[in-house]
Amino acid sequence: MLIRDETASDAPAIRAVVTEAMKLLPQASGTEADIIDRLRAADALSLSLVAEDGGEVVGYLASSDARIGAEPGWSLIGPLAVVPSRHCEGIGSALMAEAISRLRARYEGAALVGDPGYYGRFGFRTFPKLRVGGCPPRFIQALPFNAGEPQGELIHHSAFGLHQRE
Ligand SMILES: CC(C)(COP(=O)(O)OP(=O)(O)OC[C@H]1O[C@@H](n2cnc3c(N)ncnc32)[C@H](O)[C@@H]1OP(=O)(O)O)[C@@H](O)C(=O)NCCC(=O)NCCS
């Protein structure tokens, strides 16, 4: 399996993988593939990694720039998706390891909204003062690289379509 940057021809396969994987997630909005397209159109994908196996895209991870409270320099990881027929083969972990390794050199830290049961294994954890309006706090996690304790609202790119209070 190969983890690599997306190329222009990957976009339809990325849409298919993300759409199929997110069907398994009850809290998914169904707009995750659209968010990726909007981030790409805005040139806001800091990472757009695909996992390729046998010439097929089997997994995907995006990241974009974010802010926590007044602090810039954070990276927001997501969406992350692996095609359901290939779950539990280490593909998600390989995408996360590559993302963290690349982001560590360029950002104060990484943050995400997701299941703590999964992301804890990569060092992500909750912080008492880290929040995303309307989202249960246990799902909002960060991995500081250089930064201290993240405090405040995690501000996503507008492509996520969230109406956030600054
Ligand atoms: C979450 C996801 C990306 C994991 O990809 P994957 O390639 O199957 O993950 P890995 O093979 O690296 O890791 C599998 C391990 O994670 C565990 N795991 C997967 N999802 C989990 C979750 N939501 N909570 C807790 N553990 C989880 C598996 O049980 C397995 O555990 P094990 O190592 O003890 O056997 C994939 O399940 C997926 O695409 N899910 C639907 C979309 C989604 O939930 N995206 C993330 C939130 S935005």
JSON list of C-alpha atoms and ligand atoms in Angstrom, two decimals:
[
{"chain": "A", "resi": 1, "resn": "MET", "atom": "CA", "xyz": [0.00, 0.00, 0.00]},
{"chain": "A", "resi": 2, "resn": "LEU", "atom": "CA", "xyz": [1.19, 3.47, -0.86]},
{"chain": "A", "resi": 3, "resn": "ILE", "atom": "CA", "xyz": [0.37, 6.72, 0.98]},
{"chain": "A", "resi": 4, "resn": "ARG", "atom": "CA", "xyz": [0.76, 9.66, -1.40]},
{"chain": "A", "resi": 5, "resn": "ASP", "atom": "CA", "xyz": [-0.50, 13.15, -2.21]},
{"chain": "A", "resi": 6, "resn": "GLU", "atom": "CA", "xyz": [-3.62, 13.30, -4.32]},
{"chain": "A", "resi": 7, "resn": "THR", "atom": "CA", "xyz": [-3.31, 13.98, -8.03]},
{"chain": "A", "resi": 8, "resn": "ALA", "atom": "CA", "xyz": [-5.88, 15.76, -10.18]},
{"chain": "A", "resi": 9, "resn": "SER", "atom": "CA", "xyz": [-7.35, 12.48, -11.42]},
{"chain": "A", "resi": 10, "resn": "ASP", "atom": "CA", "xyz": [-8.02, 11.17, -7.88]},
{"chain": "A", "resi": 11, "resn": "ALA", "atom": "CA", "xyz": [-10.96, 13.46, -7.12]},
{"chain": "A", "resi": 12, "resn": "PRO", "atom": "CA", "xyz": [-13.80, 11.08, -8.23]},
{"chain": "A", "resi": 13, "resn": "ALA", "atom": "CA", "xyz": [-12.26, 8.11, -6.36]},
{"chain": "A", "resi": 14, "resn": "ILE", "atom": "CA", "xyz": [-11.81, 10.25, -3.24]},
{"chain": "A", "resi": 15, "resn": "ARG", "atom": "CA", "xyz": [-15.48, 11.26, -3.42]},
{"chain": "A", "resi": 16, "resn": "ALA", "atom": "CA", "xyz": [-16.52, 7.61, -3.75]},
{"chain": "A", "resi": 17, "resn": "VAL", "atom": "CA", "xyz": [-14.39, 6.37, -0.83]},
{"chain": "A", "resi": 18, "resn": "VAL", "atom": "CA", "xyz": [-15.43, 9.19, 1.49]},
{"chain": "A", "resi": 19, "resn": "THR", "atom": "CA", "xyz": [-19.12, 8.88, 0.60]},
{"chain": "A", "resi": 20, "resn": "GLU", "atom": "CA", "xyz": [-19.15, 5.13, 1.13]},
{"chain": "A", "resi": 21, "resn": "ALA", "atom": "CA", "xyz": [-17.20, 5.22, 4.40]},
{"chain": "A", "resi": 22, "resn": "MET", "atom": "CA", "xyz": [-19.28, 8.01, 5.91]},
{"chain": "A", "resi": 23, "resn": "LYS", "atom": "CA", "xyz": [-22.48, 6.04, 5.41]},
{"chain": "A", "resi": 24, "resn": "LEU", "atom": "CA", "xyz": [-21.30, 3.93, 8.36]},
{"chain": "A", "resi": 25, "resn": "LEU", "atom": "CA", "xyz": [-21.00, 6.93, 10.65]},
{"chain": "A", "resi": 26, "resn": "PRO", "atom": "CA", "xyz": [-24.38, 7.87, 12.19]},
{"chain": "A", "resi": 27, "resn": "GLN", "atom": "CA", "xyz": [-23.30, 11.42, 12.95]},
{"chain": "A", "resi": 28, "resn": "ALA", "atom": "CA", "xyz": [-21.95, 12.03, 9.42]},
{"chain": "A", "resi": 29, "resn": "SER", "atom": "CA", "xyz": [-23.65, 14.85, 7.55]},
{"chain": "A", "resi": 30, "resn": "GLY", "atom": "CA", "xyz": [-23.37, 13.26, 4.11]},
{"chain": "A", "resi": 31, "resn": "THR", "atom": "CA", "xyz": [-21.62, 16.41, 2.92]},
{"chain": "A", "resi": 32, "resn": "GLU", "atom": "CA", "xyz": [-18.05, 15.28, 3.67]},
{"chain": "A", "resi": 33, "resn": "ALA", "atom": "CA", "xyz": [-17.13, 14.75, 0.00]},
{"chain": "A", "resi": 34, "resn": "ASP", "atom": "CA", "xyz": [-18.51, 18.21, -0.82]},
{"chain": "A", "resi": 35, "resn": "ILE", "atom": "CA", "xyz": [-16.39, 19.72, 1.96]},
{"chain": "A", "resi": 36, "resn": "ILE", "atom": "CA", "xyz": [-13.28, 18.23, 0.39]},
{"chain": "A", "resi": 37, "resn": "ASP", "atom": "CA", "xyz": [-14.24, 19.62, -3.02]},
{"chain": "A", "resi": 38, "resn": "ARG", "atom": "CA", "xyz": [-14.83, 23.06, -1.48]},
{"chain": "A", "resi": 39, "resn": "LEU", "atom": "CA", "xyz": [-11.50, 22.97, 0.37]},
{"chain": "A", "resi": 40, "resn": "ARG", "atom": "CA", "xyz": [-9.75, 21.97, -2.85]},
{"chain": "A", "resi": 41, "resn": "ALA", "atom": "CA", "xyz": [-11.46, 24.73, -4.83]},
{"chain": "A", "resi": 42, "resn": "ALA", "atom": "CA", "xyz": [-10.38, 27.24, -2.19]},
{"chain": "A", "resi": 43, "resn": "ASP", "atom": "CA", "xyz": [-6.79, 25.91, -2.33]},
{"chain": "A", "resi": 44, "resn": "ALA", "atom": "CA", "xyz": [-7.17, 25.19, 1.37]},
{"chain": "A", "resi": 45, "resn": "LEU", "atom": "CA", "xyz": [-6.11, 21.54, 1.55]},
{"chain": "A", "resi": 46, "resn": "SER", "atom": "CA", "xyz": [-2.82, 21.56, 3.45]},
{"chain": "A", "resi": 47, "resn": "LEU", "atom": "CA", "xyz": [-2.78, 17.76, 3.07]},
{"chain": "A", "resi": 48, "resn": "SER", "atom": "CA", "xyz": [-4.82, 15.64, 0.71]},
{"chain": "A", "resi": 49, "resn": "LEU", "atom": "CA", "xyz": [-3.44, 12.13, 1.16]},
{"chain": "A", "resi": 50, "resn": "VAL", "atom": "CA", "xyz": [-4.67, 9.00, -0.53]},
{"chain": "A", "resi": 51, "resn": "ALA", "atom": "CA", "xyz": [-3.95, 5.41, 0.38]},
{"chain": "A", "resi": 52, "resn": "GLU", "atom": "CA", "xyz": [-3.56, 3.47, -2.85]},
{"chain": "A", "resi": 53, "resn": "ASP", "atom": "CA", "xyz": [-3.49, -0.29, -3.17]},
{"chain": "A", "resi": 54, "resn": "GLY", "atom": "CA", "xyz": [-3.44, -2.22, -6.41]},
{"chain": "A", "resi": 55, "resn": "GLY", "atom": "CA", "xyz": [-4.05, 1.02, -8.31]},
{"chain": "A", "resi": 56, "resn": "GLU", "atom": "CA", "xyz": [-7.23, 1.74, -6.30]},
{"chain": "A", "resi": 57, "resn": "VAL", "atom": "CA", "xyz": [-7.84, 4.54, -3.81]},
{"chain": "A", "resi": 58, "resn": "VAL", "atom": "CA", "xyz": [-8.79, 2.73, -0.58]},
{"chain": "A", "resi": 59, "resn": "GLY", "atom": "CA", "xyz": [-8.40, 5.55, 1.95]},
{"chain": "A", "resi": 60, "resn": "TYR", "atom": "CA", "xyz": [-8.23, 9.30, 2.25]},
{"chain": "A", "resi": 61, "resn": "LEU", "atom": "CA", "xyz": [-7.20, 12.02, 4.73]},
{"chain": "A", "resi": 62, "resn": "ALA", "atom": "CA", "xyz": [-7.56, 15.78, 4.43]},
{"chain": "A", "resi": 63, "resn": "SER", "atom": "CA", "xyz": [-6.18, 18.59, 6.55]},
{"chain": "A", "resi": 64, "resn": "SER", "atom": "CA", "xyz": [-6.72, 22.33, 6.47]},
{"chain": "A", "resi": 65, "resn": "ASP", "atom": "CA", "xyz": [-5.51, 25.32, 8.42]},
{"chain": "A", "resi": 66, "resn": "ALA", "atom": "CA", "xyz": [-7.36, 26.17, 11.61]},
{"chain": "A", "resi": 67, "resn": "ARG", "atom": "CA", "xyz": [-7.23, 28.43, 14.60]},
{"chain": "A", "resi": 68, "resn": "ILE", "atom": "CA", "xyz": [-7.95, 27.75, 18.24]},
{"chain": "A", "resi": 69, "resn": "GLY", "atom": "CA", "xyz": [-9.29, 30.85, 19.93]},
{"chain": "A", "resi": 70, "resn": "ALA", "atom": "CA", "xyz": [-6.84, 33.58, 18.94]},
{"chain": "A", "resi": 71, "resn": "GLU", "atom": "CA", "xyz": [-4.02, 31.14, 18.22]},
{"chain": "A", "resi": 72, "resn": "PRO", "atom": "CA", "xyz": [-3.24, 30.45, 14.54]},
{"chain": "A", "resi": 73, "resn": "GLY", "atom": "CA", "xyz": [-0.95, 27.68, 13.34]},
{"chain": "A", "resi": 74, "resn": "TRP", "atom": "CA", "xyz": [-3.20, 24.70, 14.00]},
{"chain": "A", "resi": 75, "resn": "SER", "atom": "CA", "xyz": [-4.05, 22.04, 11.47]},
{"chain": "A", "resi": 76, "resn": "LEU", "atom": "CA", "xyz": [-7.48, 20.46, 11.37]},
{"chain": "A", "resi": 77, "resn": "ILE", "atom": "CA", "xyz": [-7.42, 16.80, 10.30]},
{"chain": "A", "resi": 78, "resn": "GLY", "atom": "CA", "xyz": [-10.53, 15.49, 8.54]},
{"chain": "A", "resi": 79, "resn": "PRO", "atom": "CA", "xyz": [-12.28, 13.95, 6.85]},
{"chain": "A", "resi": 80, "resn": "LEU", "atom": "CA", "xyz": [-10.51, 10.62, 7.30]},
{"chain": "A", "resi": 81, "resn": "ALA", "atom": "CA", "xyz": [-12.11, 7.68, 5.53]},
{"chain": "A", "resi": 82, "resn": "VAL", "atom": "CA", "xyz": [-11.25, 4.13, 4.56]},
{"chain": "A", "resi": 83, "resn": "VAL", "atom": "CA", "xyz": [-13.36, 2.08, 2.18]},
{"chain": "A", "resi": 84, "resn": "PRO", "atom": "CA", "xyz": [-15.44, -0.26, 4.39]},
{"chain": "A", "resi": 85, "resn": "SER", "atom": "CA", "xyz": [-14.25, -3.47, 2.74]},
{"chain": "A", "resi": 86, "resn": "ARG", "atom": "CA", "xyz": [-10.71, -2.60, 3.89]},
{"chain": "A", "resi": 87, "resn": "HIS", "atom": "CA", "xyz": [-11.30, -1.58, 7.50]},
{"chain": "A", "resi": 88, "resn": "CYS", "atom": "CA", "xyz": [-9.00, -2.84, 10.26]},
{"chain": "A", "resi": 89, "resn": "GLU", "atom": "CA", "xyz": [-6.03, -3.37, 7.96]},
{"chain": "A", "resi": 90, "resn": "GLY", "atom": "CA", "xyz": [-4.06, -0.39, 9.28]},
{"chain": "A", "resi": 91, "resn": "ILE", "atom": "CA", "xyz": [-4.92, 1.95, 6.40]},
{"chain": "A", "resi": 92, "resn": "GLY", "atom": "CA", "xyz": [-6.41, 4.68, 8.62]},
{"chain": "A", "resi": 93, "resn": "SER", "atom": "CA", "xyz": [-3.41, 4.41, 10.95]},
{"chain": "A", "resi": 94, "resn": "ALA", "atom": "CA", "xyz": [-0.97, 4.69, 8.04]},
{"chain": "A", "resi": 95, "resn": "LEU", "atom": "CA", "xyz": [-2.74, 7.83, 6.78]},
{"chain": "A", "resi": 96, "resn": "MET", "atom": "CA", "xyz": [-2.71, 9.35, 10.28]},
{"chain": "A", "resi": 97, "resn": "ALA", "atom": "CA", "xyz": [0.98, 8.52, 10.85]},
{"chain": "A", "resi": 98, "resn": "GLU", "atom": "CA", "xyz": [1.96, 10.18, 7.56]},
{"chain": "A", "resi": 99, "resn": "ALA", "atom": "CA", "xyz": [-0.22, 13.22, 8.30]},
{"chain": "A", "resi": 100, "resn": "ILE", "atom": "CA", "xyz": [1.15, 13.72, 11.82]},
{"chain": "A", "resi": 101, "resn": "SER", "atom": "CA", "xyz": [4.71, 13.32, 10.61]},
{"chain": "A", "resi": 102, "resn": "ARG", "atom": "CA", "xyz": [4.25, 15.97, 7.90]},
{"chain": "A", "resi": 103, "resn": "LEU", "atom": "CA", "xyz": [2.19, 18.39, 10.01]},
{"chain": "A", "resi": 104, "resn": "ARG", "atom": "CA", "xyz": [4.58, 18.26, 12.98]},
{"chain": "A", "resi": 105, "resn": "ALA", "atom": "CA", "xyz": [7.20, 20.17, 10.99]},
{"chain": "A", "resi": 106, "resn": "ARG", "atom": "CA", "xyz": [4.83, 22.99, 9.99]},
{"chain": "A", "resi": 107, "resn": "TYR", "atom": "CA", "xyz": [2.17, 23.51, 12.67]},
{"chain": "A", "resi": 108, "resn": "GLU", "atom": "CA", "xyz": [1.76, 24.24, 16.35]},
{"chain": "A", "resi": 109, "resn": "GLY", "atom": "CA", "xyz": [-0.49, 21.24, 16.66]},
{"chain": "A", "resi": 110, "resn": "ALA", "atom": "CA", "xyz": [-3.26, 19.22, 15.07]},
{"chain": "A", "resi": 111, "resn": "ALA", "atom": "CA", "xyz": [-6.90, 19.05, 16.06]},
{"chain": "A", "resi": 112, "resn": "LEU", "atom": "CA", "xyz": [-9.91, 17.06, 14.97]},
{"chain": "A", "resi": 113, "resn": "VAL", "atom": "CA", "xyz": [-13.49, 16.15, 15.73]},
{"chain": "A", "resi": 114, "resn": "GLY", "atom": "CA", "xyz": [-13.94, 12.41, 15.99]},
{"chain": "A", "resi": 115, "resn": "ASP", "atom": "CA", "xyz": [-14.23, 9.31, 18.10]},
{"chain": "A", "resi": 116, "resn": "PRO", "atom": "CA", "xyz": [-11.78, 9.41, 21.04]},
{"chain": "A", "resi": 117, "resn": "GLY", "atom": "CA", "xyz": [-11.73, 5.61, 21.01]},
{"chain": "A", "resi": 118, "resn": "TYR", "atom": "CA", "xyz": [-9.90, 5.75, 17.70]},
{"chain": "A", "resi": 119, "resn": "TYR", "atom": "CA", "xyz": [-7.82, 8.92, 17.81]},
{"chain": "A", "resi": 120, "resn": "GLY", "atom": "CA", "xyz": [-6.42, 8.38, 21.32]},
{"chain": "A", "resi": 121, "resn": "ARG", "atom": "CA", "xyz": [-4.01, 5.85, 19.84]},
{"chain": "A", "resi": 122, "resn": "PHE", "atom": "CA", "xyz": [-2.32, 8.65, 17.89]},
{"chain": "A", "resi": 123, "resn": "GLY", "atom": "CA", "xyz": [-1.91, 10.86, 20.98]},
{"chain": "A", "resi": 124, "resn": "PHE", "atom": "CA", "xyz": [-5.02, 13.00, 20.51]},
{"chain": "A", "resi": 125, "resn": "ARG", "atom": "CA", "xyz": [-6.95, 13.91, 23.65]},
{"chain": "A", "resi": 126, "resn": "THR", "atom": "CA", "xyz": [-9.58, 16.28, 24.90]},
{"chain": "A", "resi": 127, "resn": "PHE", "atom": "CA", "xyz": [-8.75, 19.55, 26.68]},
{"chain": "A", "resi": 128, "resn": "PRO", "atom": "CA", "xyz": [-11.11, 21.25, 29.14]},
{"chain": "A", "resi": 129, "resn": "LYS", "atom": "CA", "xyz": [-11.13, 24.59, 27.31]},
{"chain": "A", "resi": 130, "resn": "LEU", "atom": "CA", "xyz": [-11.15, 23.30, 23.73]},
{"chain": "A", "resi": 131, "resn": "ARG", "atom": "CA", "xyz": [-14.57, 23.48, 22.12]},
{"chain": "A", "resi": 132, "resn": "VAL", "atom": "CA", "xyz": [-16.57, 23.52, 18.90]},
{"chain": "A", "resi": 133, "resn": "GLY", "atom": "CA", "xyz": [-19.98, 25.12, 19.39]},
{"chain": "A", "resi": 134, "resn": "GLY", "atom": "CA", "xyz": [-22.73, 22.53, 19.61]},
{"chain": "A", "resi": 135, "resn": "CYS", "atom": "CA", "xyz": [-20.43, 19.50, 19.55]},
{"chain": "A", "resi": 136, "resn": "PRO", "atom": "CA", "xyz": [-20.07, 17.24, 22.61]},
{"chain": "A", "resi": 137, "resn": "PRO", "atom": "CA", "xyz": [-16.65, 18.01, 24.17]},
{"chain": "A", "resi": 138, "resn": "ARG", "atom": "CA", "xyz": [-15.49, 14.39, 24.21]},
{"chain": "A", "resi": 139, "resn": "PHE", "atom": "CA", "xyz": [-15.26, 14.41, 20.41]},
{"chain": "A", "resi": 140, "resn": "ILE", "atom": "CA", "xyz": [-13.04, 17.50, 20.18]},
{"chain": "A", "resi": 141, "resn": "GLN", "atom": "CA", "xyz": [-9.41, 16.52, 20.44]},
{"chain": "A", "resi": 142, "resn": "ALA", "atom": "CA", "xyz": [-5.99, 17.97, 19.87]},
{"chain": "A", "resi": 143, "resn": "LEU", "atom": "CA", "xyz": [-2.37, 16.93, 19.65]},
{"chain": "A", "resi": 144, "resn": "PRO", "atom": "CA", "xyz": [-0.12, 19.91, 20.47]},
{"chain": "A", "resi": 145, "resn": "PHE", "atom": "CA", "xyz": [3.30, 19.76, 18.80]},
{"chain": "A", "resi": 146, "resn": "ASN", "atom": "CA", "xyz": [4.83, 23.03, 20.01]},
{"chain": "A", "resi": 147, "resn": "ALA", "atom": "CA", "xyz": [1.75, 24.73, 21.39]},
{"chain": "A", "resi": 148, "resn": "GLY", "atom": "CA", "xyz": [0.68, 24.73, 25.00]},
{"chain": "A", "resi": 149, "resn": "GLU", "atom": "CA", "xyz": [-2.76, 23.66, 26.10]},
{"chain": "A", "resi": 150, "resn": "PRO", "atom": "CA", "xyz": [-5.32, 24.61, 23.41]},
{"chain": "A", "resi": 151, "resn": "GLN", "atom": "CA", "xyz": [-7.93, 27.01, 24.74]},
{"chain": "A", "resi": 152, "resn": "GLY", "atom": "CA", "xyz": [-10.99, 28.28, 22.93]},
{"chain": "A", "resi": 153, "resn": "GLU", "atom": "CA", "xyz": [-13.12, 27.55, 19.91]},
{"chain": "A", "resi": 154, "resn": "LEU", "atom": "CA", "xyz": [-11.62, 25.41, 17.15]},
{"chain": "A", "resi": 155, "resn": "ILE", "atom": "CA", "xyz": [-12.25, 27.53, 14.07]},
{"chain": "A", "resi": 156, "resn": "HIS", "atom": "CA", "xyz": [-12.59, 25.53, 10.85]},
{"chain": "A", "resi": 157, "resn": "HIS", "atom": "CA", "xyz": [-12.26, 26.75, 7.28]},
{"chain": "A", "resi": 158, "resn": "SER", "atom": "CA", "xyz": [-15.56, 28.13, 6.00]},
{"chain": "A", "resi": 159, "resn": "ALA", "atom": "CA", "xyz": [-15.74, 25.19, 3.54]},
{"chain": "A", "resi": 160, "resn": "PHE", "atom": "CA", "xyz": [-17.00, 23.09, 6.45]},
{"chain": "A", "resi": 161, "resn": "GLY", "atom": "CA", "xyz": [-20.15, 25.20, 6.38]},
{"chain": "A", "resi": 162, "resn": "LEU", "atom": "CA", "xyz": [-20.22, 25.72, 10.14]},
{"chain": "A", "resi": 163, "resn": "HIS", "atom": "CA", "xyz": [-21.44, 28.99, 11.49]},
{"chain": "A", "resi": 164, "resn": "GLN", "atom": "CA", "xyz": [-19.03, 29.55, 14.32]},
{"chain": "A", "resi": 165, "resn": "ARG", "atom": "CA", "xyz": [-18.83, 32.25, 16.89]},
{"chain": "A", "resi": 166, "resn": "GLU", "atom": "CA", "xyz": [-15.40, 33.82, 17.01]},
{"chain": "B", "resi": 1, "resn": "LIG", "atom": "C1", "xyz": [-12.24, 5.31, 11.34]},
{"chain": "B", "resi": 1, "resn": "LIG", "atom": "C2", "xyz": [-11.57, 4.67, 10.13]},
{"chain": "B", "resi": 1, "resn": "LIG", "atom": "C3", "xyz": [-10.94, 5.76, 9.26]},
{"chain": "B", "resi": 1, "resn": "LIG", "atom": "C4", "xyz": [-10.49, 3.70, 10.62]},
{"chain": "B", "resi": 1, "resn": "LIG", "atom": "O1", "xyz": [-9.81, 3.19, 9.49]},
{"chain": "B", "resi": 1, "resn": "LIG", "atom": "P1", "xyz": [-9.12, 1.74, 9.53]},
{"chain": "B", "resi": 1, "resn": "LIG", "atom": "O2", "xyz": [-8.21, 1.65, 8.36]},
{"chain": "B", "resi": 1, "resn": "LIG", "atom": "O3", "xyz": [-10.15, 0.69, 9.68]},
{"chain": "B", "resi": 1, "resn": "LIG", "atom": "O4", "xyz": [-8.29, 1.84, 10.89]},
{"chain": "B", "resi": 1, "resn": "LIG", "atom": "P2", "xyz": [-7.03, 1.01, 11.33]},
{"chain": "B", "resi": 1, "resn": "LIG", "atom": "O5", "xyz": [-6.98, -0.31, 10.59]},
{"chain": "B", "resi": 1, "resn": "LIG", "atom": "O6", "xyz": [-5.84, 1.86, 11.30]},
{"chain": "B", "resi": 1, "resn": "LIG", "atom": "O7", "xyz": [-7.37, 0.75, 12.85]},
{"chain": "B", "resi": 1, "resn": "LIG", "atom": "C5", "xyz": [-8.33, -0.21, 13.16]},
{"chain": "B", "resi": 1, "resn": "LIG", "atom": "C6", "xyz": [-8.54, -0.19, 14.65]},
{"chain": "B", "resi": 1, "resn": "LIG", "atom": "O8", "xyz": [-9.28, 0.98, 15.01]},
{"chain": "B", "resi": 1, "resn": "LIG", "atom": "C7", "xyz": [-10.46, 0.58, 15.67]},
{"chain": "B", "resi": 1, "resn": "LIG", "atom": "N1", "xyz": [-11.49, 1.56, 15.36]},
{"chain": "B", "resi": 1, "resn": "LIG", "atom": "C8", "xyz": [-11.97, 1.93, 14.16]},
{"chain": "B", "resi": 1, "resn": "LIG", "atom": "N2", "xyz": [-12.93, 2.86, 14.31]},
{"chain": "B", "resi": 1, "resn": "LIG", "atom": "C9", "xyz": [-13.05, 3.09, 15.63]},
{"chain": "B", "resi": 1, "resn": "LIG", "atom": "C10", "xyz": [-13.86, 3.92, 16.42]},
{"chain": "B", "resi": 1, "resn": "LIG", "atom": "N3", "xyz": [-14.76, 4.74, 15.88]},
{"chain": "B", "resi": 1, "resn": "LIG", "atom": "N4", "xyz": [-13.71, 3.88, 17.76]},
{"chain": "B", "resi": 1, "resn": "LIG", "atom": "C11", "xyz": [-12.80, 3.08, 18.33]},
{"chain": "B", "resi": 1, "resn": "LIG", "atom": "N5", "xyz": [-11.98, 2.26, 17.63]},
{"chain": "B", "resi": 1, "resn": "LIG", "atom": "C12", "xyz": [-12.13, 2.26, 16.30]},
{"chain": "B", "resi": 1, "resn": "LIG", "atom": "C13", "xyz": [-10.75, -0.80, 15.13]},
{"chain": "B", "resi": 1, "resn": "LIG", "atom": "O9", "xyz": [-11.57, -1.52, 16.02]},
{"chain": "B", "resi": 1, "resn": "LIG", "atom": "C14", "xyz": [-9.35, -1.40, 15.09]},
{"chain": "B", "resi": 1, "resn": "LIG", "atom": "O10", "xyz": [-8.93, -1.73, 16.40]},
{"chain": "B", "resi": 1, "resn": "LIG", "atom": "P3", "xyz": [-7.70, -2.74, 16.67]},
{"chain": "B", "resi": 1, "resn": "LIG", "atom": "O11", "xyz": [-6.45, -2.10, 16.13]},
{"chain": "B", "resi": 1, "resn": "LIG", "atom": "O12", "xyz": [-7.68, -2.86, 18.14]},
{"chain": "B", "resi": 1, "resn": "LIG", "atom": "O13", "xyz": [-8.07, -3.99, 15.93]},
{"chain": "B", "resi": 1, "resn": "LIG", "atom": "C15", "xyz": [-12.57, 3.85, 9.28]},
{"chain": "B", "resi": 1, "resn": "LIG", "atom": "O14", "xyz": [-13.20, 2.93, 10.15]},
{"chain": "B", "resi": 1, "resn": "LIG", "atom": "C16", "xyz": [-13.65, 4.67, 8.59]},
{"chain": "B", "resi": 1, "resn": "LIG", "atom": "O15", "xyz": [-13.47, 5.13, 7.48]},
{"chain": "B", "resi": 1, "resn": "LIG", "atom": "N6", "xyz": [-14.80, 4.82, 9.26]},
{"chain": "B", "resi": 1, "resn": "LIG", "atom": "C17", "xyz": [-15.92, 5.58, 8.72]},
{"chain": "B", "resi": 1, "resn": "LIG", "atom": "C18", "xyz": [-15.63, 7.07, 8.66]},
{"chain": "B", "resi": 1, "resn": "LIG", "atom": "C19", "xyz": [-15.09, 7.60, 9.96]},
{"chain": "B", "resi": 1, "resn": "LIG", "atom": "O16", "xyz": [-15.52, 7.17, 11.06]},
{"chain": "B", "resi": 1, "resn": "LIG", "atom": "N7", "xyz": [-14.14, 8.54, 9.86]},
{"chain": "B", "resi": 1, "resn": "LIG", "atom": "C20", "xyz": [-13.49, 9.14, 11.01]},
{"chain": "B", "resi": 1, "resn": "LIG", "atom": "C21", "xyz": [-14.31, 10.20, 11.65]},
{"chain": "B", "resi": 1, "resn": "LIG", "atom": "S1", "xyz": [-14.40, 11.66, 10.67]}
]
